[in-house]
Amino acid sequence: MDRSRRSCAGGVDYTEGREEASDAEGLRVDFRWLYQMVLGYGGYSGAECKDVSPESLTREWFESTGFREPVVVRSCPDGAQRMGMKLPEGEPLTVSRVVQGVGLDCEVPTIDVAQQSEGPNYTLAQWEAYWNRRCRDDVDLEDSSSDEDDAIPATPPLRRAHHDARTRLLNVVSLSLAGSPLEEQIEPPTAVSECEMVREVWPKNISYRPEVLKFALMSPAGSYTDFHLDYGGSSVWYHVVSGKKVFAVVPPTNENLQIFTAWAASAKQQSVFLGEYMKGMIRVELGPGDTVLLPGGWPHAVATSRDSVVIGGNFLHRFNLRLQLEVWRVEDYLRVKPKFRFPHFRHLMWYTLDHIQHILNRVGDFEGGKRHALELSIENKGSCSCPIEAIAECRKRGHRAVTVEGLKVKVKSGIERGRSGAGMSNSKLKRIFPVLTRWEVEGIPILLFRLSHWLVSLSKDHVPADLPSPKVMLEEVCQAMQRAGYELSLPPPLIDLDGTVPGVMAKFKASNLCIRGHDGDSGNDSDWAGDEDCDFNCSGKGTKRKRRKKGKMKSNVTRSRAKRVEVCQ
C-alpha cells in the first residue's frame, strides 16, 4: 500500500517504515480537521517566532547563533533587496509566470491533499489549467457537479486537469527551478547562499551536484501538509510571494523527535494531530512579502488559507552537522525511499570533511593553533571574548588581523605584517583565520564517526571518486583536531531510536505499534558509538546494543548487515 508523504521541496516518504493499516481504514485522511487544527489549535506555546530585520541576516549571524531557531523577516519596503534576495523583475510572480518561466512541457509532481500522498504528475500546462479552473471558481470538493456552460478543453490532458479541479485538491510543493530560465532570476538571501554547504564545499569541476536550493510552490487555498522533517535535516528558506500560510513548528528536543519518529512509523497517523503530543509548538503566520528561515530538524505542518505562490529551497550548512546527521539516521531507520532523500548526501559529507581539513591545515600554519583559545584585540575597543564578534568588528572598521603572538591575534590598521614580519597581501588578510565555530566543532566528531562507519559498511560508491584516500583523510583530520586542541568525544545521540515515550503508542491508537528496521546495505545505524568495525574511536555515552540476526542475538556484526531489534509497546 503506497501512501507516500512529501514535504515542501525536501520531500520524504515514510511508507517503507510504517505498519500497514487494514483495508477497512482506507486511504483518506481527515485533512480538513488537521488543517483547522493548525489554524486554530489552542495548545500552541506562548513562544513566538523571532522577527528580525533584513540586514541582520548575515553570515556572521549564522556563525554566532548556529541558526538554532526559526526567524521571520516581515514584509517591508525593499526587504528582499536588503537581505540580498533576488526576485523576478516586474509584477509579482504568478502561477502563469512560473509556468512560462519553467516551460509548459515540464513535468511536475503533485500532492493529493486528501490522501497526503503522491497525486498525478502534470505538465505545467495541465497544472495551469487546473489552477485557473479551481482558483477561479473556489471549487468545493463536496460539490462535484460539472458546469455545462464551461468550454470543453481541446485536449484530453487539459480535460483531465479540469475534472481534477472539481474533484481533487492538489498541491505543488517541489517544482525545481534548476536549469530553467527562471532560475537565473531568483536568488535566496545572501546569508543562505554564503552558508550553503553545496556552494562552499562541492568541487566546481564535478558535473553532478545537489540542486535543491530553488523551488516554486503553488498551493490552492485549503491545502495542508502534515508534519514532516525536511530531508537530510536540511534547513529551509521560504518567501511568500502571494497568499497566506500558517506553520505549526516544533522544536527538535529529544522527546519531540522521538515522538515524531514513532508517529512517522505508524499507520494510524491520519487519525492523530501530532501537535497535541509535542511540547513547545509555535504558530508562524506568513503573508505576502514575508520570508521565514526554518532550521533543519524542526518538525512542522503547513496550512494554506489563501491561494499561495512561494519560492524557497532547502540547504545544509556546517553549523548543524549533528542534527543533520541525526535526521539522516532517522530516515535510514524509517527506510525512506531514495527519491525522497537529500541528493548526494553522503558525497556532500565527504566533501565537507575535505573542506574542514583545509581549514584545519590553514589554522595549523599559524602559531597557537588553538582556535577556541584565541582572543582578538581590537584597536580602541579592548578585547572581545567572542572571535566572531571580533572579526565582524574588524571588518566594520576596515582593520585586518595581521600578527599572531602566542594565542593572541592583534588587529591593527596601517602597515600589514605576517607571522614572521614579512609583508602579506590584502587578499590573504581578508580572512586570515578561517572560522571554525563551536557549532562546527560540536559536529565534527559525529561527522568523523558517521563517515568511518560508511567506509566499512557501504560500497565504495558512497565516496566521491576524486577523494582517493578517504581513510587517510579521516586520520589526518583527527590528528589536526587534536593538534589544535579540540576534544574528539561523541555526545549522546539526540534521538534514542530504541527508546519509547511512555504512553505515546497508546495515544496513537496503536497498541501493537512497532518501529521496524530491515536487512540491507543502506547503512542503517542507530548508535553514535559501539561499532567495532569503525576506525574512528572516541569516548562517548553511546553503548553497544545487541542485534538480531536470523533469530539469534549477536553483538559483533556490522550494522548494515544486522536486523534491527523491534521496539514494541
XYZ file of C-alpha atoms in Angstrom:
569
model
C 0.000 0.000 0.000
C 1.734 3.118 -1.187
C 0.999 6.135 0.953
C 3.877 8.466 0.282
C 4.446 11.651 2.208
C 6.320 14.636 0.935
C 7.468 17.855 2.487
C 7.850 21.261 0.925
C 10.728 20.849 -1.509
C 12.529 18.460 0.838
C 10.064 15.603 0.423
C 10.137 12.403 2.429
C 8.329 9.087 2.061
C 7.771 7.117 5.242
C 5.915 4.288 3.516
C 8.535 1.575 3.941
C 8.984 2.162 7.658
C 5.282 2.250 8.509
C 2.998 -0.526 9.635
C 0.245 -1.139 7.121
C -3.288 -0.171 8.055
C -6.159 -2.532 7.448
C -8.054 -2.227 4.204
C -11.132 -1.129 6.114
C -9.415 2.021 7.239
C -8.993 3.276 3.665
C -6.541 5.855 2.488
C -8.410 9.088 3.042
C -7.082 11.451 5.660
C -9.319 13.861 7.542
C -7.162 16.688 6.276
C -9.851 19.324 6.875
C -9.743 18.609 10.585
C -5.927 18.637 10.601
C -5.966 21.850 8.577
C -8.294 23.516 11.079
C -6.133 22.316 13.972
C -3.082 24.072 12.542
C -5.091 27.264 12.076
C -6.911 27.330 15.403
C -5.224 24.912 17.831
C -5.458 26.191 21.382
C -2.384 24.417 22.668
C 0.350 26.439 20.982
C 3.074 27.543 23.385
C 3.333 31.173 24.345
C 6.622 31.473 22.458
C 6.710 33.347 19.179
C 8.918 33.063 16.144
C 11.500 35.823 16.296
C 11.099 38.674 13.815
C 14.395 40.069 12.524
C 15.375 42.899 10.214
C 16.573 42.115 6.677
C 20.054 43.487 7.413
C 20.545 41.163 10.383
C 20.566 38.051 8.195
C 24.296 37.764 7.585
C 26.883 35.028 7.622
C 28.111 36.396 10.952
C 24.611 35.881 12.346
C 24.711 32.229 11.231
C 28.154 31.783 12.769
C 27.313 33.407 16.099
C 23.914 31.743 16.651
C 24.372 28.440 14.814
C 20.894 29.074 13.321
C 19.120 27.104 16.023
C 15.691 28.784 15.906
C 13.351 29.886 13.093
C 13.289 33.577 12.218
C 10.948 35.674 10.087
C 11.684 38.771 8.040
C 8.356 40.559 7.719
C 7.319 42.332 4.544
C 8.862 45.780 4.386
C 9.963 48.261 1.704
C 12.872 46.797 -0.274
C 13.064 43.930 2.224
C 14.128 41.362 -0.355
C 16.918 43.573 -1.699
C 18.114 44.442 1.815
C 18.681 40.773 2.650
C 20.249 40.116 -0.755
C 17.326 38.155 -2.189
C 16.728 38.369 -5.913
C 13.209 38.163 -7.359
C 11.931 38.382 -10.954
C 11.510 41.953 -12.083
C 8.138 43.485 -12.822
C 4.840 42.264 -11.448
C 4.815 39.733 -8.575
C 5.371 36.138 -9.578
C 2.174 34.295 -10.519
C 1.402 30.725 -11.496
C 1.264 31.811 -15.122
C 4.701 33.445 -14.876
C 6.139 30.354 -13.206
C 4.736 28.155 -15.975
C 6.111 30.415 -18.703
C 9.482 30.737 -16.936
C 9.990 26.998 -16.496
C 8.252 25.646 -19.598
C 4.790 24.348 -20.485
C 6.047 20.812 -21.121
C 7.962 20.492 -17.848
C 6.518 17.697 -15.715
C 5.737 18.453 -12.080
C 4.679 16.051 -9.297
C 1.590 16.932 -7.301
C 0.387 16.003 -3.834
C -3.146 14.725 -3.249
C -4.057 16.654 -0.088
C -6.962 14.389 0.890
C -4.712 11.328 0.925
C -1.467 13.079 1.912
C 0.187 11.092 -0.843
C 1.529 11.494 -4.333
C -1.012 12.794 -6.832
C -0.844 12.725 -10.627
C 2.152 14.026 -12.494
C 1.137 17.011 -14.611
C 2.809 19.048 -17.265
C 2.887 22.686 -16.237
C 0.321 23.379 -18.955
C -2.031 20.977 -17.172
C -1.215 22.493 -13.801
C -2.010 25.977 -15.064
C -5.361 24.708 -16.389
C -6.060 23.043 -13.029
C -5.102 26.190 -11.112
C -7.166 28.543 -13.275
C -10.236 26.321 -13.095
C -10.031 25.643 -9.380
C -8.901 29.005 -8.056
C -11.189 30.989 -10.356
C -14.301 29.270 -9.008
C -13.063 28.370 -5.498
C -14.390 24.850 -6.047
C -15.902 22.917 -3.147
C -14.754 19.302 -3.354
C -18.038 18.074 -1.962
C -19.845 19.599 -4.938
C -18.501 17.622 -7.902
C -21.223 18.664 -10.308
C -19.990 19.756 -13.717
C -20.611 23.151 -15.257
C -22.210 22.548 -18.625
C -21.578 26.138 -19.645
C -17.811 25.747 -19.303
C -15.928 25.441 -22.549
C -14.568 21.930 -23.010
C -10.746 21.966 -23.174
C -9.302 20.970 -26.506
C -7.109 18.088 -25.380
C -7.654 15.097 -23.045
C -4.813 16.119 -20.684
C -6.375 19.533 -20.106
C -9.822 17.959 -19.718
C -8.329 15.710 -17.062
C -6.938 18.730 -15.234
C -10.329 20.474 -15.350
C -12.007 17.353 -13.990
C -9.429 17.052 -11.189
C -10.029 20.690 -10.282
C -13.648 19.791 -9.464
C -12.902 16.565 -7.585
C -9.399 16.720 -6.048
C -7.366 19.174 -4.030
C -3.818 19.053 -5.396
C -0.724 20.850 -4.186
C 2.627 21.516 -5.888
C 5.469 21.729 -3.381
C 8.520 20.526 -5.314
C 8.868 22.234 -8.683
C 12.627 22.542 -9.096
C 13.788 25.668 -10.886
C 17.247 24.233 -11.588
C 18.227 24.605 -15.221
C 15.214 26.741 -16.123
C 15.263 30.374 -17.314
C 13.511 31.322 -14.069
C 16.428 30.001 -12.016
C 18.642 32.914 -13.075
C 16.030 35.427 -11.929
C 15.838 34.122 -8.354
C 18.419 34.068 -5.566
C 17.956 33.212 -1.876
C 19.062 35.637 0.851
C 22.795 36.303 0.656
C 23.449 34.695 4.037
C 21.842 31.463 2.841
C 23.945 31.427 -0.338
C 27.138 32.076 1.642
C 26.491 29.357 4.239
C 25.021 26.698 1.980
C 27.307 23.671 2.020
C 26.966 22.763 -1.651
C 28.281 26.177 -2.651
C 31.017 26.083 -0.019
C 32.419 22.590 -0.413
C 31.236 21.000 -3.680
C 34.013 20.986 -6.329
C 33.189 23.129 -9.329
C 34.631 20.564 -11.738
C 32.130 17.856 -10.722
C 29.269 17.739 -13.219
C 26.585 16.380 -10.885
C 25.565 18.257 -7.729
C 22.573 18.567 -5.389
C 20.098 21.062 -6.862
C 17.648 21.797 -4.052
C 18.186 25.494 -3.325
C 15.461 26.884 -5.611
C 11.906 25.591 -5.795
C 8.495 27.020 -6.610
C 5.469 26.033 -4.536
C 1.886 26.631 -5.692
C -0.858 25.792 -3.209
C -4.617 26.303 -3.572
C -6.484 27.525 -0.500
C -7.289 24.676 1.859
C -4.074 22.758 1.134
C -2.470 21.000 4.059
C 0.899 19.299 4.509
C 1.130 17.089 7.592
C 4.067 17.094 9.998
C 7.396 16.241 8.420
C 11.136 16.800 8.603
C 12.840 18.163 5.529
C 15.171 15.641 4.002
C 18.650 15.187 5.377
C 17.895 17.599 8.217
C 18.096 20.426 5.697
C 17.046 23.948 6.580
C 14.506 25.899 4.560
C 14.275 29.423 3.193
C 10.711 30.280 2.227
C 9.448 33.535 0.691
C 5.702 34.074 0.273
C 5.035 35.930 -2.974
C 1.247 35.816 -2.605
C -1.331 34.183 -0.383
C -1.221 33.173 3.254
C 0.388 30.258 5.090
C 0.325 29.069 8.701
C 3.108 26.849 10.058
C 2.923 24.691 13.178
C 6.591 24.353 14.150
C 8.017 22.066 16.850
C 11.459 22.434 18.498
C 13.757 19.414 17.996
C 14.056 18.187 21.568
C 14.949 14.559 22.162
C 11.418 13.767 23.312
C 9.728 15.594 20.415
C 11.898 13.882 17.816
C 11.299 10.513 19.401
C 7.532 11.086 19.328
C 7.787 12.214 15.709
C 9.703 9.059 14.750
C 7.127 6.805 16.415
C 4.314 8.689 14.668
C 6.047 8.547 11.274
C 6.335 4.764 11.601
C 2.658 4.389 12.480
C -0.139 3.501 10.079
C -2.558 5.376 12.336
C -1.157 8.833 11.851
C -4.080 10.124 9.793
C -6.215 9.986 12.967
C -3.721 11.988 15.028
C -2.870 15.669 15.194
C 0.749 15.234 16.164
C 0.977 18.711 17.676
C -1.162 17.576 20.612
C 1.657 15.317 21.796
C 4.604 17.631 21.183
C 5.957 20.238 23.567
C 6.718 23.859 22.748
C 4.923 24.045 19.374
C 4.697 27.563 17.984
C 2.461 29.136 15.360
C 4.047 31.069 12.488
C 1.751 33.024 10.180
C 3.120 34.274 6.863
C 1.632 36.690 4.363
C 2.754 38.293 1.088
C 6.347 39.510 1.263
C 7.219 37.549 4.432
C 10.304 35.323 4.497
C 10.931 32.558 7.024
C 14.156 30.669 7.674
C 13.428 27.325 9.323
C 16.327 25.325 10.816
C 16.730 21.672 9.957
C 15.289 19.075 12.312
C 12.191 21.085 13.297
C 9.049 19.007 12.587
C 6.387 21.207 11.022
C 2.975 21.156 9.364
C 1.691 23.768 6.908
C -1.837 25.031 6.187
C -2.607 27.298 3.225
C -5.514 29.622 3.981
C -5.291 31.589 0.703
C -4.117 30.597 -2.772
C -0.344 30.901 -2.485
C 2.728 31.175 -4.654
C 6.000 30.671 -2.792
C 9.651 30.452 -3.744
C 12.112 28.748 -1.464
C 14.500 25.872 -1.131
C 16.498 23.561 1.081
C 20.087 23.869 2.223
C 22.562 22.188 4.524
C 25.163 24.150 6.470
C 28.177 23.344 8.639
C 26.691 24.841 11.813
C 24.228 21.993 12.360
C 26.082 18.857 11.295
C 24.981 16.967 14.381
C 21.246 17.325 13.795
C 21.536 16.883 10.034
C 23.285 13.542 10.502
C 20.691 12.546 13.110
C 17.827 13.159 10.696
C 19.633 11.138 8.025
C 19.902 8.314 10.576
C 16.160 8.530 11.290
C 15.450 8.358 7.547
C 17.564 5.197 7.396
C 15.604 3.831 10.309
C 12.260 4.609 8.647
C 13.520 3.280 5.310
C 12.700 6.429 3.387
C 12.882 5.855 -0.351
C 15.979 7.247 -2.119
C 13.974 9.633 -4.300
C 12.697 11.390 -1.166
C 16.140 11.931 0.369
C 18.666 14.732 0.069
C 20.530 14.045 -3.200
C 24.202 13.042 -2.982
C 24.098 13.479 0.795
C 26.997 11.122 1.555
C 29.206 12.660 -1.142
C 28.424 16.072 0.318
C 29.522 14.911 3.779
C 32.863 13.695 2.390
C 33.440 16.993 0.607
C 32.571 18.774 3.864
C 35.256 16.825 5.687
C 37.729 17.676 2.929
C 36.837 21.362 3.353
C 37.278 21.134 7.131
C 40.686 19.538 6.619
C 41.781 22.524 4.524
C 40.591 24.898 7.253
C 42.479 22.994 9.963
C 45.610 22.929 7.823
C 45.420 26.708 7.393
C 44.907 27.241 11.107
C 47.898 25.000 11.737
C 50.047 27.348 9.643
C 49.859 29.962 12.423
C 51.295 29.940 15.905
C 48.982 28.870 18.681
C 46.607 26.896 16.526
C 44.013 26.519 19.278
C 41.095 28.282 17.700
C 38.961 28.365 20.857
C 41.791 29.915 22.848
C 42.232 32.842 20.503
C 41.481 36.301 21.780
C 41.135 39.067 19.236
C 42.056 42.533 20.406
C 40.604 45.497 18.543
C 42.236 48.863 18.496
C 40.383 51.394 20.715
C 37.880 48.741 21.784
C 39.634 46.397 24.173
C 39.257 42.682 23.750
C 36.310 40.599 22.543
C 35.707 37.210 24.127
C 33.791 36.021 21.057
C 36.010 35.633 17.970
C 33.031 36.022 15.641
C 32.088 39.372 17.170
C 35.688 40.500 16.969
C 36.080 39.512 13.340
C 32.839 41.282 12.469
C 34.052 44.397 14.272
C 37.353 44.177 12.378
C 35.524 44.198 9.080
C 33.337 47.124 10.061
C 36.383 49.189 10.978
C 38.333 48.115 7.901
C 41.084 46.540 10.046
C 42.982 43.363 9.317
C 44.191 40.554 11.578
C 47.884 40.893 10.841
C 50.042 39.419 13.595
C 49.937 36.294 15.724
C 51.688 36.239 19.079
C 51.189 33.145 21.170
C 47.457 32.656 21.433
C 46.516 36.225 20.590
C 45.704 37.794 17.262
C 46.358 41.520 17.186
C 44.298 43.746 14.943
C 45.852 46.878 13.534
C 45.401 49.250 10.682
C 48.240 50.659 8.605
C 51.342 48.535 7.975
C 50.495 44.871 7.482
C 52.813 42.153 8.736
C 52.669 38.383 8.629
C 53.785 35.940 11.321
C 57.451 36.479 10.694
C 57.087 40.185 9.995
C 57.166 39.707 6.234
C 54.694 41.546 4.046
C 51.382 39.899 3.275
C 48.941 40.756 0.503
C 45.494 42.165 1.187
C 43.827 39.126 -0.399
C 45.390 36.824 2.179
C 44.404 39.097 5.031
C 40.677 39.246 4.295
C 40.111 36.073 6.308
C 43.477 35.356 7.851
C 41.998 32.984 10.404
C 39.373 30.661 8.887
C 36.439 30.465 11.268
C 35.672 27.161 12.965
C 32.760 27.986 15.214
C 31.801 25.995 18.263
C 28.821 24.710 16.296
C 31.130 23.174 13.696
C 33.449 21.763 16.358
C 30.444 20.105 18.005
C 29.517 18.337 14.771
C 32.944 17.235 13.532
C 33.348 14.173 15.835
C 29.942 12.902 14.728
C 30.836 13.525 11.087
C 34.068 11.566 11.557
C 32.228 8.669 13.146
C 29.496 8.574 10.538
C 31.958 8.647 7.616
C 34.061 5.942 9.274
C 31.004 3.767 9.609
C 30.002 4.285 5.990
C 33.548 3.475 4.903
C 33.419 -0.024 6.426
C 29.748 -0.837 5.879
C 28.884 0.506 2.422
C 30.192 0.085 -1.085
C 32.863 2.456 -2.336
C 30.276 4.309 -4.419
C 29.362 6.451 -1.440
C 32.845 8.048 -1.535
C 33.461 10.617 -4.309
C 35.848 9.281 -6.940
C 38.098 12.343 -6.651
C 38.861 11.532 -2.983
C 41.134 8.523 -3.459
C 42.263 8.121 0.181
C 39.257 8.667 2.459
C 40.717 6.625 5.318
C 43.885 8.725 5.302
C 41.793 11.901 5.288
C 39.850 10.705 8.328
C 43.073 10.035 10.212
C 44.607 13.365 9.246
C 41.537 15.336 10.344
C 41.547 13.524 13.694
C 45.215 14.403 14.162
C 44.701 18.014 13.086
C 41.797 18.426 15.524
C 43.902 17.055 18.359
C 46.857 19.285 17.480
C 44.528 22.283 17.507
C 43.362 21.369 20.998
C 39.868 20.184 20.093
C 38.325 17.365 22.078
C 37.141 14.405 19.989
C 34.352 12.951 22.111
C 30.950 11.872 20.913
C 27.892 13.339 22.619
C 24.921 11.051 23.215
C 22.530 10.752 20.268
C 19.830 13.387 20.029
C 17.243 10.765 19.105
C 17.110 7.475 21.013
C 15.732 5.181 18.347
C 15.473 2.323 20.827
C 13.683 4.399 23.427
C 9.952 4.890 23.799
C 7.981 7.788 25.164
C 5.558 6.479 27.819
C 2.017 6.384 26.568
C 2.835 7.666 23.057
C 1.937 4.453 21.286
C -1.401 4.210 23.093
C -2.178 7.827 22.258
C -1.575 6.997 18.613
C -4.272 4.286 18.933
C -1.821 1.558 18.001
C -1.273 -0.786 20.899
C 0.795 -3.126 18.723
C 2.792 -0.378 17.023
C 6.331 -1.354 16.099
C 9.174 0.703 14.724
C 10.815 -1.742 12.390
C 14.164 -1.868 10.662
C 15.259 -4.117 7.804
C 18.125 -6.058 6.379
C 20.147 -4.487 3.615
C 23.160 -2.400 2.842
C 21.624 1.032 3.264
C 23.962 1.879 6.112
C 21.330 1.913 8.840
C 22.770 2.565 12.253
C 21.216 3.905 15.396
C 24.106 4.336 17.823
C 26.768 7.008 17.545
C 29.350 4.681 19.063
C 29.772 0.988 19.572
C 30.516 -0.367 16.088
C 33.778 -2.278 16.375
C 34.355 -2.177 12.619
C 34.722 1.609 12.656
C 38.236 3.009 12.560
C 37.192 6.210 14.322
C 37.114 5.660 18.074
C 36.256 8.251 20.642
C 34.791 8.290 24.100
C 31.076 8.857 24.262
C 27.989 7.905 26.171
C 26.641 5.625 23.471
C 26.542 1.940 24.393
C 26.683 -1.130 22.254
C 23.360 -2.791 21.566
C 22.824 -6.396 20.698
C 21.452 -7.003 17.247
C 19.150 -9.731 15.998
C 20.225 -11.813 13.011
C 18.393 -14.944 11.880
C 16.751 -15.335 15.263
C 19.986 -15.163 17.285
C 21.440 -12.306 19.291
C 24.867 -11.213 18.101
C 26.834 -8.168 19.131
C 29.876 -8.043 16.861
C 28.379 -7.613 13.415
C 28.353 -4.597 11.173
C 25.215 -2.539 11.405
C 24.431 -2.642 7.707
C 24.080 -6.433 7.777
C 22.153 -6.701 11.017
C 18.424 -6.704 11.566
C 17.298 -4.051 13.976
C 15.664 -5.187 17.187
C 11.984 -4.277 17.068
C 10.767 -1.714 19.545
C 7.255 -2.508 20.609
C 4.766 -1.392 23.168
